[in-house]
Amino acid sequence: MAEVLVLVDHVDGQVKKVTLELLTAARRIGEPAAVVVGEPTDELKAKLGEYGAEKIYTAPAELDDYVVAPKAELLAKLANDKSAAAVLVSATPENKEIAGRTAVKLGSGVLTDVVDINSELVAEHSIFGGSIITHAKVTKGVPVVAVRPNAIPAEPSAGAAAVEAVEIELSDAAKAARITDRVKQEKGARPELTEAAIVVSGGRGVGEDFSVVENLADALGAAVGASRAAVDAGWYPHAFQVGQTGKTVSPNLYIALGISGAIQHRAGMQTSKTIVAVNKDPEAPILEISDFAVIGDLHKVAPQLTEEINKRK
Ligand SMILES: Cc1cc2nc3c(=O)[nH]c(=O)nc-3n(C[C@H](O)[C@H](O)[C@H](O)COP(=O)(O)OP(=O)(O)OC[C@H]3O[C@@H](n4cnc5c(N)ncnc54)[C@H](O)[C@@H]3O)c2cc1C
């Protein structure tokens, strides 16, 4: 069975959930082979094996000293050397650039923002804010596919996780842009928005003070999200915007406080397993996709909910 290369997203020795989703998708196509830049920890290797990686290719950490080009050279080299069936990456802005460059090197095609892929390498896209589903397939060369986080549920299935070090001579062009400094983003105690099991989001109905959203999120151990209206008003940072031009989330529980449910917002959260809306307008479009709704003032409802949850802890 041909190998399917999966570029591993990892931070502080921990694999990101999206990589486990990609390994799950890769198993449908062929033999999953994880590609790690830098020395993987034992924990990382074990996790990759747990989700089906038959091979783990490790490349020198030096590749991370540069912007995207070396990773594209690495993936293209491995795809050629191993006659891979496909290359899968997560659809982050950086990885989409890597995907494009890899496809150029392979003389193949790239598909980005894919939400599903089958054994025949037919990829699914959700477009126009989720109102239309399209299918596409790369018709030439080794397909390079960037899959959205939270689109494919990760399912464990043991793989051999045999580690093989890859030697690579980077071209001068790949080393043209070097990273000179890295500043670690301050991380609060809340979970990462795209990985959280529960997301509490606030919209224009919340107003300037987002503490009502944060308090409920903290009571539930949830991440905080925001609509574009709230972000554009400067009430919450852009990094927390959910929607077509923000993050895509697919938590078990999504609570929308004072969000009308515009199609561009829905595009980023409609695959959530359970959706709860608090809105004072019984006609708000968010109610069409909500499993539960409270029609009322969120400034009254959310604090009561927070208090009740805290009481029951
Ligand atoms: C190209 C493009 C891309 C976009 N991308 C995104 C995107 O990524 N994400 C996104 O969110 N939007 C996006 N938008 C904007 C989108 O169209 C909407 O304008 C936006 O989502 C509206 O945000 P909102 O629901 O917070 O505000 P509104 O639509 O103003 O809704 C506010 C809601 O709060 C309710 N409300 C008010 N006060 C209370 C209260 N006290 N208690 C309870 N409920 C209350 C109201 O009934 C209303 O339903 C995009 C638009 C375009 C054109």
Short mmCIF file of N, CA, C and O in Angstrom, two decimals, residues 115-231:
data_model
loop_
_atom_site.label_atom_id
_atom_site.label_comp_id
_atom_site.label_asym_id
_atom_site.label_seq_id
_atom_site.Cartn_x
_atom_site.Cartn_y
_atom_site.Cartn_z
N VAL A 115 -12.76 19.64 3.67
CA VAL A 115 -13.45 19.22 4.91
C VAL A 115 -13.63 17.71 5.01
O VAL A 115 -14.01 17.19 6.06
N ASP A 116 -13.36 17.01 3.91
CA ASP A 116 -13.41 15.55 3.95
C ASP A 116 -12.68 14.99 2.74
O ASP A 116 -12.52 15.71 1.73
N ILE A 117 -12.24 13.77 2.84
CA ILE A 117 -11.56 13.13 1.69
C ILE A 117 -11.81 11.64 1.77
O ILE A 117 -11.83 11.06 2.87
N ASN A 118 -12.04 11.01 0.61
CA ASN A 118 -12.32 9.57 0.65
C ASN A 118 -11.15 8.76 0.11
O ASN A 118 -10.10 9.31 -0.26
N SER A 119 -11.33 7.44 0.07
CA SER A 119 -10.23 6.54 -0.32
C SER A 119 -9.79 6.76 -1.76
O SER A 119 -8.69 6.41 -2.15
N GLU A 120 -10.68 7.35 -2.57
CA GLU A 120 -10.34 7.62 -3.97
C GLU A 120 -9.71 9.00 -4.14
O GLU A 120 -9.57 9.49 -5.26
N LEU A 121 -9.41 9.63 -3.03
CA LEU A 121 -8.79 10.97 -3.01
C LEU A 121 -9.72 12.05 -3.57
O LEU A 121 -9.27 13.06 -4.10
N VAL A 122 -11.03 11.79 -3.48
CA VAL A 122 -11.99 12.83 -3.83
C VAL A 122 -12.21 13.67 -2.57
O VAL A 122 -12.58 13.14 -1.52
N ALA A 123 -11.92 14.97 -2.71
CA ALA A 123 -11.98 15.86 -1.54
C ALA A 123 -13.27 16.67 -1.56
O ALA A 123 -13.82 16.98 -2.63
N GLU A 124 -13.75 16.96 -0.36
CA GLU A 124 -14.99 17.73 -0.22
C GLU A 124 -14.67 19.13 0.28
O GLU A 124 -13.84 19.29 1.18
N HIS A 125 -15.31 20.12 -0.33
CA HIS A 125 -15.19 21.51 0.12
C HIS A 125 -16.56 22.02 0.53
O HIS A 125 -17.56 21.67 -0.09
N SER A 126 -16.58 22.85 1.56
CA SER A 126 -17.82 23.49 1.98
C SER A 126 -17.66 24.97 1.65
O SER A 126 -16.85 25.65 2.25
N ILE A 127 -18.41 25.45 0.65
CA ILE A 127 -18.18 26.82 0.18
C ILE A 127 -19.41 27.71 0.35
O ILE A 127 -20.48 27.23 0.71
N PHE A 128 -19.23 28.98 0.03
CA PHE A 128 -20.27 29.99 0.20
C PHE A 128 -20.90 29.87 1.59
O PHE A 128 -22.12 29.70 1.75
N GLY A 129 -20.03 29.90 2.57
CA GLY A 129 -20.50 29.86 3.96
C GLY A 129 -21.19 28.57 4.31
O GLY A 129 -22.09 28.56 5.15
N GLY A 130 -20.80 27.48 3.68
CA GLY A 130 -21.35 26.18 4.04
C GLY A 130 -22.65 25.86 3.32
O GLY A 130 -23.24 24.81 3.53
N SER A 131 -23.08 26.75 2.41
CA SER A 131 -24.37 26.50 1.75
C SER A 131 -24.22 25.55 0.56
O SER A 131 -25.21 25.00 0.08
N ILE A 132 -23.00 25.37 0.07
CA ILE A 132 -22.78 24.47 -1.07
C ILE A 132 -21.60 23.54 -0.77
O ILE A 132 -20.58 23.97 -0.24
N ILE A 133 -21.78 22.27 -1.10
CA ILE A 133 -20.70 21.29 -0.95
C ILE A 133 -20.20 20.96 -2.36
O ILE A 133 -20.99 20.67 -3.26
N THR A 134 -18.89 21.03 -2.56
CA THR A 134 -18.33 20.64 -3.86
C THR A 134 -17.33 19.50 -3.67
O THR A 134 -16.80 19.32 -2.57
N HIS A 135 -17.09 18.75 -4.73
CA HIS A 135 -16.10 17.68 -4.69
C HIS A 135 -15.04 17.95 -5.74
O HIS A 135 -15.34 18.45 -6.82
N ALA A 136 -13.80 17.65 -5.41
CA ALA A 136 -12.70 17.91 -6.34
C ALA A 136 -11.65 16.84 -6.19
O ALA A 136 -11.51 16.22 -5.13
N LYS A 137 -10.90 16.63 -7.28
CA LYS A 137 -9.84 15.62 -7.24
C LYS A 137 -8.66 16.14 -8.04
O LYS A 137 -8.85 16.71 -9.12
N VAL A 138 -7.48 15.95 -7.52
CA VAL A 138 -6.28 16.31 -8.27
C VAL A 138 -6.09 15.27 -9.37
O VAL A 138 -6.13 14.07 -9.10
N THR A 139 -5.90 15.75 -10.59
CA THR A 139 -5.88 14.80 -11.71
C THR A 139 -4.46 14.49 -12.20
O THR A 139 -4.27 13.69 -13.10
N LYS A 140 -3.47 15.18 -11.62
CA LYS A 140 -2.10 14.96 -12.11
C LYS A 140 -1.12 14.91 -10.94
O LYS A 140 -1.16 15.78 -10.07
N GLY A 141 -0.30 13.90 -10.92
CA GLY A 141 0.77 13.82 -9.91
C GLY A 141 0.26 13.47 -8.52
O GLY A 141 -0.86 13.00 -8.34
N VAL A 142 1.13 13.70 -7.53
CA VAL A 142 0.80 13.36 -6.14
C VAL A 142 -0.06 14.48 -5.54
O VAL A 142 0.42 15.60 -5.38
N PRO A 143 -1.32 14.21 -5.18
CA PRO A 143 -2.18 15.27 -4.65
C PRO A 143 -1.65 15.82 -3.32
O PRO A 143 -1.20 15.04 -2.47
N VAL A 144 -1.70 17.12 -3.20
CA VAL A 144 -1.33 17.76 -1.93
C VAL A 144 -2.61 18.40 -1.39
O VAL A 144 -3.25 19.21 -2.07
N VAL A 145 -3.00 17.97 -0.19
CA VAL A 145 -4.32 18.33 0.31
C VAL A 145 -4.21 18.98 1.69
O VAL A 145 -3.62 18.41 2.61
N ALA A 146 -4.76 20.18 1.80
CA ALA A 146 -4.78 20.88 3.10
C ALA A 146 -6.17 20.73 3.70
O ALA A 146 -7.16 21.20 3.13
N VAL A 147 -6.25 20.05 4.84
CA VAL A 147 -7.54 19.72 5.46
C VAL A 147 -7.80 20.63 6.65
O VAL A 147 -6.91 20.87 7.47
N ARG A 148 -9.02 21.14 6.74
CA ARG A 148 -9.38 22.03 7.85
C ARG A 148 -9.37 21.31 9.20
O ARG A 148 -9.89 20.19 9.28
N PRO A 149 -8.87 21.96 10.23
CA PRO A 149 -8.97 21.36 11.57
C PRO A 149 -10.43 21.14 11.95
O PRO A 149 -11.31 21.89 11.52
N ASN A 150 -10.68 20.11 12.73
CA ASN A 150 -12.00 19.77 13.26
C ASN A 150 -12.99 19.29 12.21
O ASN A 150 -14.18 19.19 12.48
N ALA A 151 -12.53 19.02 10.99
CA ALA A 151 -13.47 18.59 9.95
C ALA A 151 -13.66 17.08 9.96
O ALA A 151 -14.75 16.59 9.70
N ILE A 152 -12.60 16.34 10.27
CA ILE A 152 -12.67 14.88 10.24
C ILE A 152 -12.40 14.37 11.66
O ILE A 152 -11.35 14.65 12.22
N PRO A 153 -13.33 13.64 12.27
CA PRO A 153 -13.10 13.18 13.64
C PRO A 153 -11.90 12.23 13.73
O PRO A 153 -11.78 11.32 12.91
N ALA A 154 -11.03 12.47 14.70
CA ALA A 154 -9.85 11.61 14.89
C ALA A 154 -10.26 10.32 15.57
O ALA A 154 -10.98 10.35 16.57
N GLU A 155 -9.82 9.19 14.99
CA GLU A 155 -10.12 7.89 15.60
C GLU A 155 -8.84 7.09 15.73
O GLU A 155 -8.10 6.96 14.76
N PRO A 156 -8.56 6.56 16.92
CA PRO A 156 -7.32 5.80 17.09
C PRO A 156 -7.34 4.47 16.34
O PRO A 156 -8.40 3.89 16.11
N SER A 157 -6.16 4.03 15.93
CA SER A 157 -5.96 2.72 15.31
C SER A 157 -4.45 2.51 15.27
O SER A 157 -3.74 3.31 14.68
N ALA A 158 -3.98 1.49 15.94
CA ALA A 158 -2.54 1.37 16.16
C ALA A 158 -1.74 1.20 14.87
O ALA A 158 -2.15 0.49 13.96
N GLY A 159 -0.60 1.89 14.81
CA GLY A 159 0.33 1.75 13.69
C GLY A 159 1.72 1.43 14.24
O GLY A 159 1.97 1.62 15.44
N ALA A 160 2.63 0.98 13.36
CA ALA A 160 3.94 0.51 13.83
C ALA A 160 4.84 1.64 14.33
O ALA A 160 5.73 1.43 15.14
N ALA A 161 4.62 2.85 13.82
CA ALA A 161 5.38 4.04 14.25
C ALA A 161 6.90 3.82 14.16
O ALA A 161 7.63 4.19 15.06
N ALA A 162 7.34 3.22 13.05
CA ALA A 162 8.77 2.97 12.85
C ALA A 162 9.46 4.28 12.47
O ALA A 162 9.07 4.92 11.48
N VAL A 163 10.46 4.66 13.25
CA VAL A 163 11.10 5.97 13.03
C VAL A 163 12.23 5.85 12.00
O VAL A 163 13.03 4.91 12.04
N GLU A 164 12.26 6.79 11.07
CA GLU A 164 13.33 6.82 10.06
C GLU A 164 13.79 8.27 9.90
O GLU A 164 12.99 9.15 9.60
N ALA A 165 15.08 8.49 10.12
CA ALA A 165 15.60 9.86 9.98
C ALA A 165 15.78 10.18 8.49
O ALA A 165 16.23 9.34 7.72
N VAL A 166 15.42 11.40 8.13
CA VAL A 166 15.54 11.82 6.72
C VAL A 166 16.69 12.81 6.62
O VAL A 166 16.77 13.75 7.41
N GLU A 167 17.57 12.55 5.66
CA GLU A 167 18.64 13.53 5.41
C GLU A 167 18.23 14.38 4.24
O GLU A 167 17.76 13.86 3.23
N ILE A 168 18.40 15.67 4.38
CA ILE A 168 18.00 16.55 3.29
C ILE A 168 18.99 17.69 3.15
O ILE A 168 19.41 18.29 4.14
N GLU A 169 19.38 17.92 1.91
CA GLU A 169 20.28 19.04 1.60
C GLU A 169 19.40 20.17 1.09
O GLU A 169 18.82 20.05 0.00
N LEU A 170 19.25 21.21 1.88
CA LEU A 170 18.36 22.29 1.47
C LEU A 170 19.00 23.13 0.37
O LEU A 170 20.22 23.36 0.38
N SER A 171 18.19 23.60 -0.57
CA SER A 171 18.71 24.49 -1.63
C SER A 171 18.98 25.87 -1.02
O SER A 171 18.44 26.20 0.05
N ASP A 172 19.79 26.66 -1.69
CA ASP A 172 20.05 28.04 -1.21
C ASP A 172 18.75 28.83 -1.20
O ASP A 172 18.50 29.64 -0.32
N ALA A 173 17.91 28.57 -2.21
CA ALA A 173 16.64 29.31 -2.29
C ALA A 173 15.77 29.04 -1.06
O ALA A 173 15.13 29.95 -0.53
N ALA A 174 15.80 27.79 -0.59
CA ALA A 174 14.97 27.44 0.58
C ALA A 174 15.45 28.16 1.83
O ALA A 174 14.69 28.34 2.78
N LYS A 175 16.75 28.54 1.81
CA LYS A 175 17.30 29.18 3.01
C LYS A 175 17.32 30.71 2.90
O LYS A 175 17.96 31.39 3.69
N ALA A 176 16.60 31.21 1.89
CA ALA A 176 16.65 32.66 1.62
C ALA A 176 16.00 33.48 2.73
O ALA A 176 16.42 34.59 3.00
N ALA A 177 14.98 32.95 3.36
CA ALA A 177 14.31 33.71 4.42
C ALA A 177 14.46 32.98 5.74
O ALA A 177 13.87 31.92 5.95
N ARG A 178 15.28 33.56 6.61
CA ARG A 178 15.59 32.90 7.88
C ARG A 178 14.78 33.55 9.01
O ARG A 178 14.61 34.78 9.03
N ILE A 179 14.32 32.77 9.95
CA ILE A 179 13.60 33.33 11.10
C ILE A 179 14.65 33.78 12.11
O ILE A 179 15.49 32.98 12.54
N THR A 180 14.64 35.04 12.46
CA THR A 180 15.69 35.57 13.33
C THR A 180 15.27 35.58 14.80
O THR A 180 16.10 35.61 15.69
N ASP A 181 13.98 35.59 15.06
CA ASP A 181 13.52 35.65 16.44
C ASP A 181 12.11 35.07 16.54
O ASP A 181 11.34 35.15 15.59
N ARG A 182 11.82 34.48 17.67
CA ARG A 182 10.46 33.98 17.90
C ARG A 182 9.99 34.50 19.25
O ARG A 182 10.71 34.40 20.23
N VAL A 183 8.79 35.05 19.26
CA VAL A 183 8.24 35.54 20.53
C VAL A 183 7.05 34.66 20.86
O VAL A 183 6.13 34.51 20.05
N LYS A 184 7.10 34.04 22.00
CA LYS A 184 6.03 33.12 22.39
C LYS A 184 4.77 33.89 22.75
O LYS A 184 4.84 34.85 23.54
N GLN A 185 3.66 33.48 22.15
CA GLN A 185 2.40 34.15 22.44
C GLN A 185 1.97 33.83 23.87
O GLN A 185 2.05 32.68 24.31
N GLU A 186 1.58 34.89 24.58
CA GLU A 186 1.07 34.70 25.94
C GLU A 186 -0.17 33.81 25.88
O GLU A 186 -1.09 34.08 25.11
N LYS A 187 -0.15 32.73 26.62
CA LYS A 187 -1.30 31.82 26.55
C LYS A 187 -2.01 31.81 27.89
O LYS A 187 -1.40 31.63 28.92
N GLY A 188 -3.29 32.05 27.86
CA GLY A 188 -4.05 32.03 29.10
C GLY A 188 -4.35 30.59 29.50
O GLY A 188 -3.88 29.64 28.88
N ALA A 189 -5.17 30.45 30.50
CA ALA A 189 -5.49 29.11 31.00
C ALA A 189 -6.54 28.42 30.12
O ALA A 189 -6.76 27.23 30.24
N ARG A 190 -7.16 29.20 29.23
CA ARG A 190 -8.25 28.61 28.43
C ARG A 190 -7.70 27.73 27.31
O ARG A 190 -6.61 27.97 26.81
N PRO A 191 -8.51 26.73 26.90
CA PRO A 191 -8.03 25.87 25.81
C PRO A 191 -7.96 26.62 24.49
O PRO A 191 -8.61 27.66 24.31
N GLU A 192 -7.18 26.08 23.58
CA GLU A 192 -7.04 26.64 22.23
C GLU A 192 -8.40 26.58 21.51
O GLU A 192 -9.07 25.55 21.53
N LEU A 193 -8.76 27.70 20.89
CA LEU A 193 -10.11 27.82 20.29
C LEU A 193 -10.44 26.68 19.33
O LEU A 193 -11.52 26.07 19.42
N THR A 194 -9.53 26.36 18.41
CA THR A 194 -9.87 25.36 17.39
C THR A 194 -9.84 23.93 17.94
O THR A 194 -10.27 23.01 17.27
N GLU A 195 -9.30 23.76 19.13
CA GLU A 195 -9.19 22.40 19.68
C GLU A 195 -10.16 22.16 20.84
O GLU A 195 -10.29 21.03 21.30
N ALA A 196 -10.83 23.23 21.31
CA ALA A 196 -11.63 23.13 22.53
C ALA A 196 -12.87 22.24 22.34
O ALA A 196 -13.47 22.23 21.27
N ALA A 197 -13.22 21.53 23.39
CA ALA A 197 -14.43 20.69 23.36
C ALA A 197 -15.68 21.55 23.55
O ALA A 197 -16.77 21.18 23.13
N ILE A 198 -15.51 22.70 24.23
CA ILE A 198 -16.63 23.63 24.43
C ILE A 198 -16.15 25.03 24.04
O ILE A 198 -15.05 25.44 24.40
N VAL A 199 -16.99 25.74 23.28
CA VAL A 199 -16.68 27.12 22.91
C VAL A 199 -17.86 28.00 23.30
O VAL A 199 -19.01 27.66 23.00
N VAL A 200 -17.57 29.09 24.00
CA VAL A 200 -18.61 30.09 24.29
C VAL A 200 -18.24 31.34 23.50
O VAL A 200 -17.16 31.91 23.69
N SER A 201 -19.13 31.73 22.57
CA SER A 201 -18.83 32.88 21.72
C SER A 201 -19.79 34.03 22.00
O SER A 201 -20.96 33.82 22.31
N GLY A 202 -19.26 35.23 21.85
CA GLY A 202 -20.07 36.42 22.04
C GLY A 202 -20.16 37.26 20.77
O GLY A 202 -19.22 37.29 19.98
N GLY A 203 -21.29 37.93 20.60
CA GLY A 203 -21.49 38.77 19.43
C GLY A 203 -21.81 40.20 19.82
O GLY A 203 -21.57 40.62 20.95
N ARG A 204 -22.40 40.91 18.87
CA ARG A 204 -22.71 42.32 19.08
C ARG A 204 -23.63 42.53 20.28
O ARG A 204 -23.58 43.55 20.96
N GLY A 205 -24.46 41.52 20.55
CA GLY A 205 -25.40 41.62 21.67
C GLY A 205 -24.70 41.69 23.03
O GLY A 205 -25.30 42.11 24.01
N VAL A 206 -23.43 41.28 23.08
CA VAL A 206 -22.70 41.26 24.35
C VAL A 206 -22.32 42.67 24.77
O VAL A 206 -22.42 43.03 25.95
N GLY A 207 -21.89 43.47 23.81
CA GLY A 207 -21.41 44.81 24.14
C GLY A 207 -19.92 44.77 24.46
O GLY A 207 -19.26 43.72 24.36
N GLU A 208 -19.43 45.91 24.89
CA GLU A 208 -17.98 46.08 25.05
C GLU A 208 -17.34 45.15 26.07
O GLU A 208 -16.21 44.70 25.91
N ASP A 209 -18.08 44.85 27.14
CA ASP A 209 -17.51 44.07 28.24
C ASP A 209 -17.76 42.58 28.02
O ASP A 209 -18.88 42.09 28.20
N PHE A 210 -16.70 41.88 27.65
CA PHE A 210 -16.83 40.45 27.31
C PHE A 210 -16.73 39.54 28.53
O PHE A 210 -16.68 38.32 28.40
N SER A 211 -16.69 40.14 29.74
CA SER A 211 -16.50 39.28 30.92
C SER A 211 -17.66 38.30 31.10
O SER A 211 -17.48 37.20 31.62
N VAL A 212 -18.84 38.67 30.62
CA VAL A 212 -19.99 37.77 30.74
C VAL A 212 -19.74 36.48 29.94
O VAL A 212 -20.13 35.38 30.35
N VAL A 213 -19.04 36.63 28.80
CA VAL A 213 -18.70 35.47 27.96
C VAL A 213 -17.56 34.69 28.63
O VAL A 213 -17.61 33.46 28.75
N GLU A 214 -16.55 35.42 29.08
CA GLU A 214 -15.38 34.78 29.69
C GLU A 214 -15.76 34.01 30.96
O GLU A 214 -15.26 32.91 31.19
N ASN A 215 -16.64 34.59 31.76
CA ASN A 215 -17.02 33.93 33.00
C ASN A 215 -17.73 32.59 32.74
O ASN A 215 -17.46 31.59 33.41
N LEU A 216 -18.61 32.60 31.75
CA LEU A 216 -19.30 31.35 31.41
C LEU A 216 -18.30 30.34 30.85
O LEU A 216 -18.33 29.15 31.20
N ALA A 217 -17.40 30.83 29.99
CA ALA A 217 -16.38 29.94 29.40
C ALA A 217 -15.53 29.32 30.51
O ALA A 217 -15.28 28.11 30.51
N ASP A 218 -15.13 30.12 31.48
CA ASP A 218 -14.27 29.59 32.55
C ASP A 218 -15.01 28.59 33.43
O ASP A 218 -14.43 27.62 33.90
N ALA A 219 -16.30 28.84 33.64
CA ALA A 219 -17.08 27.88 34.44
C ALA A 219 -17.14 26.52 33.75
O ALA A 219 -17.15 25.49 34.40
N LEU A 220 -17.12 26.55 32.41
CA LEU A 220 -17.24 25.30 31.65
C LEU A 220 -15.90 24.74 31.18
O LEU A 220 -15.84 23.70 30.51
N GLY A 221 -14.82 25.45 31.47
CA GLY A 221 -13.50 25.04 30.96
C GLY A 221 -13.44 25.18 29.44
O GLY A 221 -12.84 24.37 28.74
N ALA A 222 -14.11 26.20 28.94
CA ALA A 222 -14.27 26.37 27.49
C ALA A 222 -13.34 27.44 26.93
O ALA A 222 -12.76 28.24 27.67
N ALA A 223 -13.24 27.46 25.59
CA ALA A 223 -12.53 28.54 24.91
C ALA A 223 -13.53 29.66 24.61
O ALA A 223 -14.74 29.41 24.54
N VAL A 224 -13.02 30.87 24.44
CA VAL A 224 -13.88 32.01 24.09
C VAL A 224 -13.74 32.30 22.60
O VAL A 224 -12.65 32.29 22.05
N GLY A 225 -14.90 32.53 21.94
CA GLY A 225 -14.90 32.94 20.55
C GLY A 225 -15.68 34.24 20.42
O GLY A 225 -16.28 34.71 21.39
N ALA A 226 -15.66 34.81 19.22
CA ALA A 226 -16.39 36.06 19.01
C ALA A 226 -16.86 36.15 17.57
O ALA A 226 -16.28 35.53 16.68
N SER A 227 -17.93 36.91 17.37
CA SER A 227 -18.38 37.15 15.99
C SER A 227 -17.53 38.28 15.42
O SER A 227 -16.83 39.00 16.15
N ARG A 228 -17.63 38.45 14.12
CA ARG A 228 -16.84 39.51 13.50
C ARG A 228 -17.30 40.88 13.95
O ARG A 228 -16.49 41.79 14.09
N ALA A 229 -18.60 41.01 14.21
CA ALA A 229 -19.10 42.31 14.67
C ALA A 229 -18.42 42.70 15.98
O ALA A 229 -18.01 43.86 16.16
N ALA A 230 -18.27 41.73 16.87
CA ALA A 230 -17.63 42.00 18.17
C ALA A 230 -16.14 42.29 17.99
O ALA A 230 -15.58 43.16 18.66
N VAL A 231 -15.53 41.57 17.06
CA VAL A 231 -14.09 41.76 16.82
C VAL A 231 -13.85 43.12 16.15
O VAL A 231 -12.95 43.87 16.55
#
